[in-house]
Amino acid sequence: PWAARGGDVAVVSLSQTREPVRLTGADLVDQVRRARAGLERLGVGEGDRVVAYLPNIAETIVAFLATAELGAIWASCAPEFGTPSVVARFQQIAPKVLLTIDGYRYGAKAVDRRAEVAELQAALPSLAATVLLPYLDPEASLPGTTSWAALVAESGGGAAAPAFRFDHPLYVLYSSGTTGLPKPIVHGHGGILVEHAKALALQKDIGPDDRFFWFSTTGWMMWNFLVSGLVVGATVVCFDGDPGHPDLGALWAMAEEQGVTSFGTSAPFLMACRKAGLAPGADHGLSRLRSIGSTGAPLPAAGFEWVYEAVRDDVFLSSISGGTDVCSAFVGGSVLLAVRSGVIAAPCLGAKVEALSPAGEPLVGEQGELVLSEPLPSMPVGFWGDEDGSRYRAAYFERFPGHWHHGDWITIEADGSCVITGRSDATLNRGGVRLGTSDFYTVVEGLDEVVDSLVVHLDDAEGGPGELLLFVVLAPGAELDDDLRGRIAKELRTSLSPRHVPDEVHAVPVVPRTLSGKKLEVPVKRILLGQPAEDVASKDALADPSALDHYRRLPRG
């Protein structure tokens, strides 16, 4: 739609590394044509892979769109990924061109990535070219690279992009890769286009009058979702940097300054703002803000209540849940339905979501395994290199034949509303009662002394109750003494149930998370059951590579 809206702003690119960049519709079309012509000069054609080690900035969007127009296949990793993590992803698809930066600034810290780029070049023998965007240092250069300026130097003319079949590969997204190589999940042109147009235009009511923002890096599927805002004519607002710099109000200030109408973030961010006592509605002019989206973890009732008390009382708040596997959501809010605290309103359009018992029977009003019993428009084309589809079928269809099994606990009510209670492979089983982890974290992290937490249940081989272990990251100055242990137990007992009271509480310096922020309950559980840390998770798949070490050294008993 942007070709016909030449003077309107299509992309706003905000960064802690450089000054803001704005592309009008005419700028975007011109830059995409130039990048397309530059990629063609580098030998890129239909089916070739173009990979990006780039942040969430305007040039990344331009390069992705140019790649798509050529029928080439896109994949990206955020620059904070370490070299082994990037190699584990990109090596699988043998890329022809690498697009990269020299470094970036995260808050007040400058991060030089030139050594990592050199390592990537050496580890990816399929590369025909590396394109460097000087980002941290405008004068930066690297041996064996061509410049971004050279890539977009020629106009490329006005030739229309060719047509491709509906399932032609558009991009490859990757699973977290905590154990083994990250799964390379291939998504197609047609499915993604239909799914994202539906999700944005109909589900979220986003259109040409909107400024659409979602905080994401290029290593998370929400970046792909954000870029699709261009499909429905919205202005896409990108942000690259530390969302907590100089404080947690930074993104709310950005929303005011840019007139954001649809603000996307994660449940942990909203809960952190609540815990910090922020009042964005009072501190910032958010009169244009119509909707807030939350994902990455279940948003508890307290998060809903904070949004309506501290942000705006008439905003459309949508907690959504889906995954990288489909690059979309299974369940979420609807502008046609009421918003209820702690509850996801309905299955998304075109998503036949059910809760199944262990025997495969549909459940209503009871917790079960989240499955899809009919395909979404954007079901993956498959896994890269999985010629016979066996890995793809094993990943999603073995547990419940004929159903896509996603691995989340869900309770679906008769009216279609639902609650996600965490990963089914991280379930807490106390006395035969299955407990999800999300409610647990809401209570524990509601205490002022607790910054973050993780809980695991260790089964008893002889059929006993097992052990429920809680790990907490404490606020500065806090101490895990008998008083705090007692208050944790009391809050869990009264807010949830006596079954939720842990057998042991341990203080740890960090909760292990994936690069996209997911807590790693299952790897911690496996370590505590005796498996070596290096066997249960790749350090390069962790936000903090040393995070699991603290659990390996944990005293037992």
Coordinates of C-alpha atoms in Angstrom, one line a residue:
P1 CA 0.0 0.0 0.0
W2 CA 2.9 2.4 0.5
A3 CA 3.7 2.9 -3.2
A4 CA 0.6 5.1 -3.4
R5 CA 1.3 7.0 -0.2
G6 CA 4.5 8.7 -1.2
G7 CA 4.6 11.6 1.4
D8 CA 3.3 9.7 4.4
V9 CA 5.7 8.3 6.9
A10 CA 6.0 4.5 6.5
V11 CA 8.8 3.7 9.0
V12 CA 10.1 5.5 12.1
S13 CA 13.4 4.0 13.3
L14 CA 14.5 5.0 16.8
S15 CA 17.9 4.1 18.2
Q16 CA 20.2 4.7 21.2
T17 CA 23.1 4.4 18.7
R18 CA 22.2 7.2 16.2
E19 CA 19.6 9.9 15.4
P20 CA 16.1 8.9 14.4
V21 CA 15.5 7.8 10.8
R22 CA 12.1 8.3 9.0
L23 CA 11.2 6.8 5.7
T24 CA 8.2 8.1 3.8
G25 CA 6.3 5.7 1.5
A26 CA 8.3 7.0 -1.4
D27 CA 11.6 6.6 0.5
L28 CA 10.7 3.0 1.4
V29 CA 9.8 2.1 -2.2
D30 CA 13.0 3.7 -3.5
Q31 CA 15.3 2.1 -0.8
V32 CA 13.8 -1.4 -1.4
R33 CA 14.3 -1.1 -5.1
R34 CA 17.9 0.0 -4.5
A35 CA 18.6 -2.8 -2.1
R36 CA 17.0 -5.3 -4.4
A37 CA 19.2 -4.2 -7.3
G38 CA 22.3 -4.3 -5.0
L39 CA 21.5 -7.9 -3.9
E40 CA 21.0 -8.9 -7.5
R41 CA 24.5 -7.5 -8.3
L42 CA 25.8 -9.7 -5.5
G43 CA 24.3 -12.7 -7.3
V44 CA 21.2 -13.2 -5.2
G45 CA 18.3 -14.8 -6.9
E46 CA 15.2 -16.9 -6.2
G47 CA 15.8 -19.4 -3.5
D48 CA 19.1 -18.0 -2.3
R49 CA 19.4 -17.2 1.4
V50 CA 20.1 -13.7 2.8
V51 CA 20.9 -13.5 6.5
A52 CA 21.1 -10.5 8.7
Y53 CA 23.1 -9.8 11.9
L54 CA 21.2 -6.5 12.2
P55 CA 19.2 -4.6 14.9
N56 CA 15.6 -3.5 14.6
I57 CA 16.2 -0.5 12.4
A58 CA 14.9 0.8 9.0
E59 CA 17.7 -0.7 6.9
T60 CA 16.7 -4.2 8.2
I61 CA 13.2 -3.7 7.0
V62 CA 14.4 -2.5 3.7
A63 CA 16.7 -5.5 3.2
F64 CA 14.0 -7.9 4.2
L65 CA 11.5 -6.5 1.7
A66 CA 14.2 -6.5 -1.0
T67 CA 15.0 -10.1 -0.3
A68 CA 11.3 -11.1 -0.5
E69 CA 10.9 -9.3 -3.8
L70 CA 13.7 -11.4 -5.3
G71 CA 12.2 -14.6 -4.0
A72 CA 15.3 -15.1 -1.9
I73 CA 14.8 -16.4 1.7
W74 CA 15.5 -14.3 4.8
A75 CA 16.8 -15.1 8.2
S76 CA 17.9 -12.8 11.0
C77 CA 19.6 -12.8 14.4
A78 CA 19.9 -9.9 16.7
P79 CA 23.5 -8.5 17.1
E80 CA 23.5 -9.4 20.8
F81 CA 23.5 -13.1 19.9
G82 CA 27.0 -14.6 20.4
T83 CA 28.8 -16.1 17.4
P84 CA 28.1 -19.8 18.2
S85 CA 24.4 -19.0 18.4
V86 CA 24.4 -17.3 15.1
V87 CA 26.5 -19.9 13.4
A88 CA 24.2 -22.7 14.7
R89 CA 21.3 -20.9 13.0
F90 CA 22.8 -19.6 9.8
Q91 CA 25.1 -22.6 8.9
Q92 CA 22.0 -24.8 8.5
I93 CA 20.7 -22.8 5.5
A94 CA 24.0 -22.0 3.7
P95 CA 23.5 -18.2 3.2
K96 CA 24.8 -16.4 0.1
V97 CA 24.9 -12.9 1.6
L98 CA 25.4 -11.7 5.2
L99 CA 24.2 -8.2 6.2
T100 CA 25.7 -6.8 9.3
I101 CA 26.7 -3.8 11.4
D102 CA 30.0 -2.9 13.1
G103 CA 28.4 -2.5 16.6
Y104 CA 25.7 -0.8 18.5
R105 CA 24.9 1.0 21.7
Y106 CA 22.7 -0.5 24.4
G107 CA 21.7 2.2 26.8
A108 CA 25.0 3.9 27.7
K109 CA 27.2 1.0 26.6
A110 CA 28.9 0.7 23.3
V111 CA 29.2 -2.8 22.0
D112 CA 31.7 -3.5 19.2
R113 CA 30.8 -6.6 17.0
R114 CA 33.5 -6.5 14.4
A115 CA 35.3 -9.5 15.8
E116 CA 32.1 -11.5 15.8
V117 CA 31.4 -10.5 12.2
A118 CA 34.9 -11.8 11.2
E119 CA 34.1 -15.0 13.0
L120 CA 30.8 -15.4 11.1
Q121 CA 32.5 -14.8 7.8
A122 CA 35.0 -17.6 8.6
A123 CA 32.3 -20.0 9.8
L124 CA 30.0 -19.5 6.8
P125 CA 31.8 -20.8 3.7
S126 CA 28.7 -20.4 1.5
L127 CA 29.0 -16.6 1.7
A128 CA 29.6 -14.8 -1.6
A129 CA 29.5 -11.4 0.0
T130 CA 29.2 -9.5 3.3
V131 CA 27.5 -6.1 3.5
L132 CA 28.5 -3.8 6.3
L133 CA 26.3 -1.0 7.6
P134 CA 28.5 1.4 9.7
Y135 CA 26.2 1.9 12.7
L136 CA 28.2 2.4 15.9
D137 CA 31.0 4.2 14.0
P138 CA 29.9 5.9 10.8
E139 CA 33.4 5.5 9.5
A140 CA 33.7 1.8 10.2
S141 CA 34.9 -0.7 7.6
L142 CA 35.9 -4.3 7.7
P143 CA 38.1 -6.4 5.3
G144 CA 36.1 -8.5 2.9
T145 CA 33.0 -6.5 3.1
T146 CA 31.1 -4.1 0.8
S147 CA 29.3 -1.1 2.3
W148 CA 25.6 -0.5 2.7
A149 CA 26.1 2.7 0.7
A150 CA 27.4 0.6 -2.3
L151 CA 24.5 -1.9 -2.0
V152 CA 21.9 0.9 -2.4
A153 CA 23.9 3.1 -4.7
E154 CA 21.9 2.4 -7.9
S155 CA 18.2 3.1 -8.3
G156 CA 17.2 -0.3 -9.7
G157 CA 14.4 1.1 -11.9
G158 CA 10.8 0.4 -11.4
A159 CA 10.4 -3.2 -12.4
A160 CA 7.6 -5.0 -10.6
A161 CA 8.4 -7.9 -8.3
P162 CA 7.7 -11.3 -9.9
A163 CA 4.9 -13.5 -8.5
F164 CA 5.8 -16.6 -6.5
R165 CA 3.7 -19.6 -5.5
F166 CA 1.7 -19.4 -2.3
D167 CA 4.0 -21.6 -0.3
H168 CA 7.3 -20.2 -1.7
P169 CA 9.7 -19.8 1.3
L170 CA 9.7 -16.2 2.7
Y171 CA 11.8 -16.5 5.8
V172 CA 13.3 -19.0 8.3
L173 CA 12.6 -18.5 12.0
Y174 CA 14.4 -20.6 14.6
S175 CA 13.4 -22.3 17.8
S176 CA 15.2 -21.3 21.0
G177 CA 17.9 -24.0 20.5
T178 CA 18.3 -24.7 24.2
T179 CA 19.0 -28.3 23.4
G180 CA 20.6 -29.3 20.1
L181 CA 20.5 -27.2 17.0
P182 CA 17.7 -24.6 16.8
K183 CA 14.9 -25.9 14.5
P184 CA 14.9 -23.9 11.2
I185 CA 11.2 -23.3 10.6
V186 CA 10.3 -22.2 7.1
H187 CA 7.4 -19.9 6.5
G188 CA 5.8 -19.2 3.2
H189 CA 4.8 -16.0 1.3
G190 CA 1.1 -16.6 1.1
G191 CA 0.4 -18.0 4.6
I192 CA 2.2 -15.2 6.4
L193 CA 0.6 -12.5 4.3
V194 CA -2.9 -13.8 5.0
E195 CA -2.3 -14.6 8.6
H196 CA -0.7 -11.2 9.5
A197 CA -3.2 -9.2 7.5
K198 CA -6.0 -11.0 9.4
A199 CA -4.2 -10.6 12.8
L200 CA -3.4 -6.9 12.4
A201 CA -6.4 -5.6 10.4
L202 CA -9.2 -7.7 11.9
Q203 CA -8.0 -9.0 15.2
K204 CA -6.1 -5.8 16.4
D205 CA -8.0 -3.2 14.2
I206 CA -4.8 -1.7 12.9
G207 CA -4.9 0.3 9.7
P208 CA -3.5 3.3 7.8
D209 CA -4.2 5.8 10.6
D210 CA -2.1 3.9 13.1
R211 CA 1.4 4.1 14.4
F212 CA 2.3 0.5 15.3
F213 CA 5.0 -0.4 17.7
W214 CA 6.2 -3.6 19.2
F215 CA 9.3 -3.9 21.3
S216 CA 11.4 -6.7 19.7
T217 CA 14.7 -7.6 18.4
T218 CA 15.3 -9.2 15.0
G219 CA 15.8 -12.5 16.7
W220 CA 12.2 -12.8 17.8
M221 CA 9.1 -13.5 15.7
M222 CA 7.5 -10.4 16.9
W223 CA 9.9 -8.4 14.6
N224 CA 8.4 -10.2 11.6
F225 CA 4.9 -9.5 13.0
L226 CA 5.8 -5.8 13.4
V227 CA 7.1 -5.4 9.9
S228 CA 3.8 -6.8 8.6
G229 CA 2.2 -3.6 9.9
L230 CA 3.2 -2.2 6.5
V231 CA 0.8 -4.7 4.8
V232 CA -2.2 -3.0 6.5
G233 CA -0.9 0.5 5.8
A234 CA 0.2 1.4 9.3
T235 CA 3.3 3.4 10.1
V236 CA 5.8 1.0 11.7
V237 CA 7.8 2.3 14.7
C238 CA 11.1 0.5 15.4
F239 CA 13.2 0.8 18.6
D240 CA 16.7 -0.4 19.0
G241 CA 18.3 -0.2 22.5
D242 CA 17.7 -0.8 26.1
P243 CA 14.0 -0.4 27.1
G244 CA 15.1 0.3 30.6
H245 CA 17.4 3.2 29.8
P246 CA 17.5 5.7 31.4
D247 CA 14.6 4.1 33.2
L248 CA 11.5 2.0 32.6
G249 CA 9.6 5.0 31.4
A250 CA 11.7 5.2 28.2
L251 CA 9.2 3.4 26.0
W252 CA 6.2 5.2 27.3
A253 CA 8.0 8.5 26.6
M254 CA 8.7 7.3 23.1
A255 CA 5.0 6.4 22.7
E256 CA 4.1 9.9 23.6
E257 CA 6.7 11.5 21.3
Q258 CA 5.9 9.4 18.3
G259 CA 2.1 9.3 18.7
V260 CA 2.0 5.5 19.0
T261 CA -1.6 4.2 18.7
S262 CA -0.8 0.5 19.1
F263 CA 1.9 -0.4 21.7
G264 CA 3.2 -3.9 21.8
T265 CA 5.4 -5.3 24.6
S266 CA 5.9 -8.3 26.9
A267 CA 4.0 -9.3 30.0
P268 CA 7.2 -9.2 32.1
F269 CA 7.7 -5.5 30.9
L270 CA 4.2 -4.5 32.0
M271 CA 4.7 -6.3 35.3
A272 CA 8.0 -4.6 35.9
C273 CA 6.4 -1.2 35.2
R274 CA 3.7 -2.1 37.7
K275 CA 6.2 -3.2 40.3
A276 CA 8.2 0.0 39.8
G277 CA 5.1 2.1 40.5
L278 CA 5.0 3.7 37.1
A279 CA 2.0 5.8 36.0
P280 CA 2.5 6.3 32.3
G281 CA -0.9 7.8 31.8
A282 CA -0.2 10.6 34.3
D283 CA 3.4 11.1 33.3
H284 CA 3.0 11.1 29.5
G285 CA 0.6 12.4 26.9
L286 CA -0.9 9.1 25.6
S287 CA -4.1 10.4 24.1
R288 CA -3.4 8.7 20.8
L289 CA -2.9 5.3 22.3
R290 CA -5.8 2.9 21.4
S291 CA -4.4 -0.5 22.1
I292 CA -1.7 -2.4 24.1
G293 CA -0.5 -5.9 23.1
S294 CA 1.2 -8.2 25.5
T295 CA 2.9 -11.5 24.8
G296 CA 6.0 -13.6 25.7
A297 CA 4.3 -14.9 28.9
P298 CA 0.8 -15.0 30.4
L299 CA -0.3 -11.6 31.6
P300 CA -1.8 -12.0 35.1
A301 CA -4.9 -10.2 36.3
A302 CA -2.7 -7.7 38.2
G303 CA -1.1 -6.7 34.9
F304 CA -4.5 -6.0 33.3
E305 CA -5.6 -4.0 36.3
W306 CA -2.3 -1.9 36.3
V307 CA -2.8 -1.0 32.6
Y308 CA -6.3 0.3 33.2
E309 CA -5.4 2.1 36.4
A310 CA -2.0 3.5 35.4
V311 CA -2.0 3.8 31.6
R312 CA -5.5 4.4 30.2
D313 CA -8.9 3.3 31.3
D314 CA -10.3 3.0 27.8
V315 CA -7.4 1.3 26.0
F316 CA -7.9 -2.1 24.2
L317 CA -5.6 -4.5 26.1
S318 CA -4.9 -7.8 24.3
S319 CA -2.9 -10.6 25.8
I320 CA -1.9 -13.0 23.0
S321 CA -0.3 -16.4 22.9
G322 CA 1.2 -18.2 19.9
G323 CA 4.7 -19.0 18.8
T324 CA 7.7 -18.8 16.5
D325 CA 6.4 -22.1 15.0
V326 CA 3.5 -20.3 13.4
C327 CA 4.8 -16.7 13.5
S328 CA 1.4 -15.7 14.9
A329 CA -1.0 -16.2 17.8
F330 CA -3.5 -18.9 18.6
V331 CA -5.5 -17.0 21.1
G332 CA -5.8 -13.3 21.9
G333 CA -8.1 -10.3 22.3
S334 CA -10.8 -9.1 20.0
V335 CA -12.1 -5.6 19.5
L336 CA -15.6 -7.1 19.5
L337 CA -15.3 -8.7 23.0
A338 CA -14.9 -7.5 26.5
V339 CA -11.5 -7.3 28.2
R340 CA -11.4 -9.4 31.4
S341 CA -8.6 -9.3 33.9
G342 CA -6.3 -12.3 33.5
V343 CA -8.3 -13.9 30.7
I344 CA -7.6 -14.2 27.0
A345 CA -10.8 -13.3 25.2
A346 CA -11.0 -15.9 22.4
P347 CA -9.3 -18.1 19.8
C348 CA -7.9 -16.0 17.0
L349 CA -9.8 -15.9 13.7
G350 CA -9.3 -19.1 11.8
A351 CA -7.7 -20.9 14.8
K352 CA -9.5 -24.0 16.0
V353 CA -7.9 -24.2 19.4
E354 CA -8.8 -27.0 21.8
A355 CA -7.7 -28.3 25.2
L356 CA -7.1 -32.1 25.3
S357 CA -6.8 -34.5 28.2
P358 CA -3.9 -36.9 28.3
A359 CA -6.2 -39.4 26.5
G360 CA -6.9 -36.9 23.7
E361 CA -10.4 -36.0 24.8
P362 CA -11.6 -32.3 24.4
L363 CA -12.0 -30.5 27.7
V364 CA -14.1 -27.5 28.6
G365 CA -13.5 -25.6 31.8
E366 CA -10.6 -27.9 32.7
Q367 CA -6.8 -27.6 32.1
G368 CA -5.5 -29.5 29.1
E369 CA -2.9 -29.5 26.4
L370 CA -3.2 -26.7 23.8
V371 CA -3.8 -28.2 20.3
L372 CA -4.9 -27.0 16.9
S373 CA -7.3 -29.4 15.3
E374 CA -7.4 -27.5 11.9
P375 CA -4.5 -25.7 10.2
L376 CA -4.0 -21.9 10.5
P377 CA -3.3 -20.0 7.3
S378 CA 0.3 -19.7 8.3
M379 CA 1.3 -23.2 9.3
P380 CA 5.0 -23.7 8.5
V381 CA 6.0 -24.9 5.1
G382 CA 8.3 -27.3 7.0
F383 CA 11.8 -27.5 8.5
W384 CA 14.8 -26.6 6.4
G385 CA 16.5 -29.7 5.1
D386 CA 13.7 -32.0 6.4
E387 CA 13.0 -33.4 2.9
D388 CA 10.5 -36.1 4.0
G389 CA 8.8 -34.0 6.7
S390 CA 9.6 -36.6 9.5
R391 CA 11.2 -34.0 11.9
Y392 CA 8.2 -31.7 11.4
R393 CA 5.7 -34.4 12.1
A394 CA 7.6 -35.6 15.1
A395 CA 7.8 -32.1 16.5
Y396 CA 4.1 -31.3 16.4
F397 CA 1.9 -34.3 15.5
E398 CA 3.2 -37.4 17.4
R399 CA 1.7 -36.6 20.8
F400 CA -1.9 -36.2 19.5
P401 CA -2.1 -37.7 15.9
G402 CA -4.1 -35.3 13.7
H403 CA -3.6 -32.4 16.0
W404 CA -0.9 -29.8 16.2
H405 CA 0.5 -30.0 19.8
H406 CA 2.1 -26.8 21.0
G407 CA 3.2 -27.7 24.5
D408 CA 1.2 -25.2 26.6
W409 CA -1.4 -25.7 29.3
I410 CA -4.7 -24.1 28.5
T411 CA -8.1 -23.9 30.1
I412 CA -10.9 -23.0 27.6
E413 CA -14.3 -22.0 28.9
A414 CA -17.7 -22.6 27.2
D415 CA -17.7 -19.0 25.9
G416 CA -14.3 -19.5 24.2
S417 CA -12.3 -17.4 26.6
C418 CA -9.2 -19.1 28.0
V419 CA -6.2 -18.9 30.4
I420 CA -2.7 -20.1 29.5
T421 CA -1.0 -21.5 32.6
G422 CA 2.5 -22.2 31.3
R423 CA 4.5 -24.8 29.4
S424 CA 3.1 -28.3 29.8
D425 CA 6.6 -29.8 29.9
A426 CA 7.3 -27.6 33.0
T427 CA 4.2 -28.6 34.9
L428 CA 4.3 -28.8 38.7
N429 CA 2.6 -32.0 39.8
R430 CA 1.8 -32.0 43.5
G431 CA -0.1 -34.9 44.8
G432 CA -1.5 -35.7 41.4
V433 CA -2.7 -32.1 40.9
R434 CA -1.2 -30.3 37.9
L435 CA -0.2 -26.7 38.6
G436 CA 0.9 -24.2 36.0
T437 CA 3.8 -21.9 36.6
S438 CA 2.4 -18.5 35.6
D439 CA 0.2 -18.0 38.6
F440 CA 3.1 -19.0 40.8
Y441 CA 5.4 -16.3 39.3
T442 CA 2.7 -13.6 39.7
V443 CA 2.5 -14.2 43.4
V444 CA 6.2 -14.6 44.2
E445 CA 7.3 -11.7 42.0
G446 CA 4.7 -9.5 43.5
L447 CA 6.8 -9.3 46.6
D448 CA 9.1 -6.2 46.7
E449 CA 12.1 -8.3 47.6
V450 CA 11.8 -10.6 44.6
V451 CA 13.0 -9.4 41.2
D452 CA 12.6 -12.7 39.3
S453 CA 11.9 -16.3 40.1
L454 CA 11.8 -19.9 38.7
V455 CA 10.1 -22.9 40.1
V456 CA 10.6 -26.6 39.3
H457 CA 9.1 -29.9 40.6
L458 CA 11.2 -33.0 41.1
D459 CA 9.2 -36.2 40.9
D460 CA 9.7 -39.0 43.4
A461 CA 10.7 -42.2 41.7
E462 CA 8.9 -44.1 44.4
G463 CA 5.6 -42.3 44.0
G464 CA 6.0 -39.8 46.8
P465 CA 5.0 -36.1 46.6
G466 CA 8.4 -35.1 45.2
E467 CA 10.0 -31.7 45.9
L468 CA 8.9 -28.3 44.8
L469 CA 11.9 -26.0 44.6
L470 CA 11.7 -22.2 44.2
F471 CA 14.6 -20.0 43.1
V472 CA 14.5 -16.3 43.6
V473 CA 16.5 -13.3 42.4
L474 CA 16.5 -10.8 45.2
A475 CA 16.3 -7.0 44.9
P476 CA 19.4 -5.0 46.0
G477 CA 19.7 -5.1 49.7
A478 CA 17.1 -7.9 50.2
E479 CA 18.1 -11.0 52.1
L480 CA 16.5 -14.5 51.9
D481 CA 16.0 -14.9 55.7
D482 CA 13.3 -16.8 57.6
D483 CA 11.0 -13.8 57.5
L484 CA 11.0 -13.6 53.7
R485 CA 10.7 -17.4 53.3
G486 CA 7.7 -17.3 55.6
R487 CA 6.1 -14.5 53.7
I488 CA 6.7 -16.3 50.4
A489 CA 5.0 -19.4 51.8
K490 CA 2.1 -17.4 53.3
E491 CA 1.4 -15.5 50.0
L492 CA 1.4 -18.7 48.0
R493 CA -0.8 -20.5 50.5
T494 CA -3.4 -17.8 50.7
S495 CA -3.3 -16.6 47.0
L496 CA -3.1 -20.0 45.4
S497 CA -3.1 -23.1 47.6
P498 CA -1.1 -25.1 50.2
R499 CA 0.1 -27.3 47.3
H500 CA 2.0 -24.2 45.9
V501 CA 4.2 -23.8 49.0
P502 CA 7.8 -24.8 48.1
D503 CA 9.8 -27.4 50.0
E504 CA 12.9 -25.3 49.5
V505 CA 13.7 -21.7 48.5
H506 CA 17.1 -20.7 47.2
A507 CA 18.5 -17.3 46.2
V508 CA 20.3 -17.2 42.9
P509 CA 21.9 -14.3 41.0
V510 CA 20.0 -14.9 37.8
V511 CA 17.1 -16.9 36.3
P512 CA 18.2 -18.6 33.1
R513 CA 16.3 -17.4 30.0
T514 CA 16.6 -17.9 26.3
L515 CA 17.7 -15.1 24.1
S516 CA 14.0 -14.2 23.6
G517 CA 13.4 -14.1 27.3
K518 CA 11.7 -17.4 28.1
K519 CA 12.4 -19.0 31.5
L520 CA 14.2 -22.3 31.3
E521 CA 12.3 -24.5 33.8
V522 CA 12.9 -27.8 32.1
P523 CA 16.7 -27.5 31.7
V524 CA 17.0 -26.5 35.4
K525 CA 14.9 -29.5 36.4
R526 CA 17.1 -31.8 34.3
I527 CA 20.3 -30.4 35.9
L528 CA 18.8 -31.0 39.4
L529 CA 18.0 -34.5 38.4
G530 CA 21.7 -35.1 37.6
Q531 CA 22.2 -34.3 34.0
P532 CA 25.3 -32.1 33.1
A533 CA 24.4 -28.5 32.4
E534 CA 26.2 -28.7 29.0
D535 CA 23.9 -31.6 28.0
V536 CA 20.6 -29.9 28.8
A537 CA 21.1 -26.5 27.1
S538 CA 23.5 -24.7 24.9
K539 CA 25.1 -21.8 26.7
D540 CA 25.0 -19.8 23.5
A541 CA 21.2 -20.1 23.5
L542 CA 21.0 -18.3 26.9
A543 CA 20.7 -14.6 27.5
D544 CA 23.3 -15.0 30.2
P545 CA 25.6 -17.9 29.3
S546 CA 26.6 -18.5 32.9
A547 CA 23.1 -18.7 34.3
L548 CA 22.8 -22.4 34.6
D549 CA 26.1 -22.7 36.5
H550 CA 24.4 -21.4 39.7
Y551 CA 22.0 -24.4 39.6
R552 CA 24.7 -26.9 39.0
R553 CA 26.5 -25.8 42.1
L554 CA 23.3 -25.7 44.2
P555 CA 23.6 -27.6 47.5
R556 CA 21.0 -30.3 47.8
G557 CA 19.1 -31.3 50.9

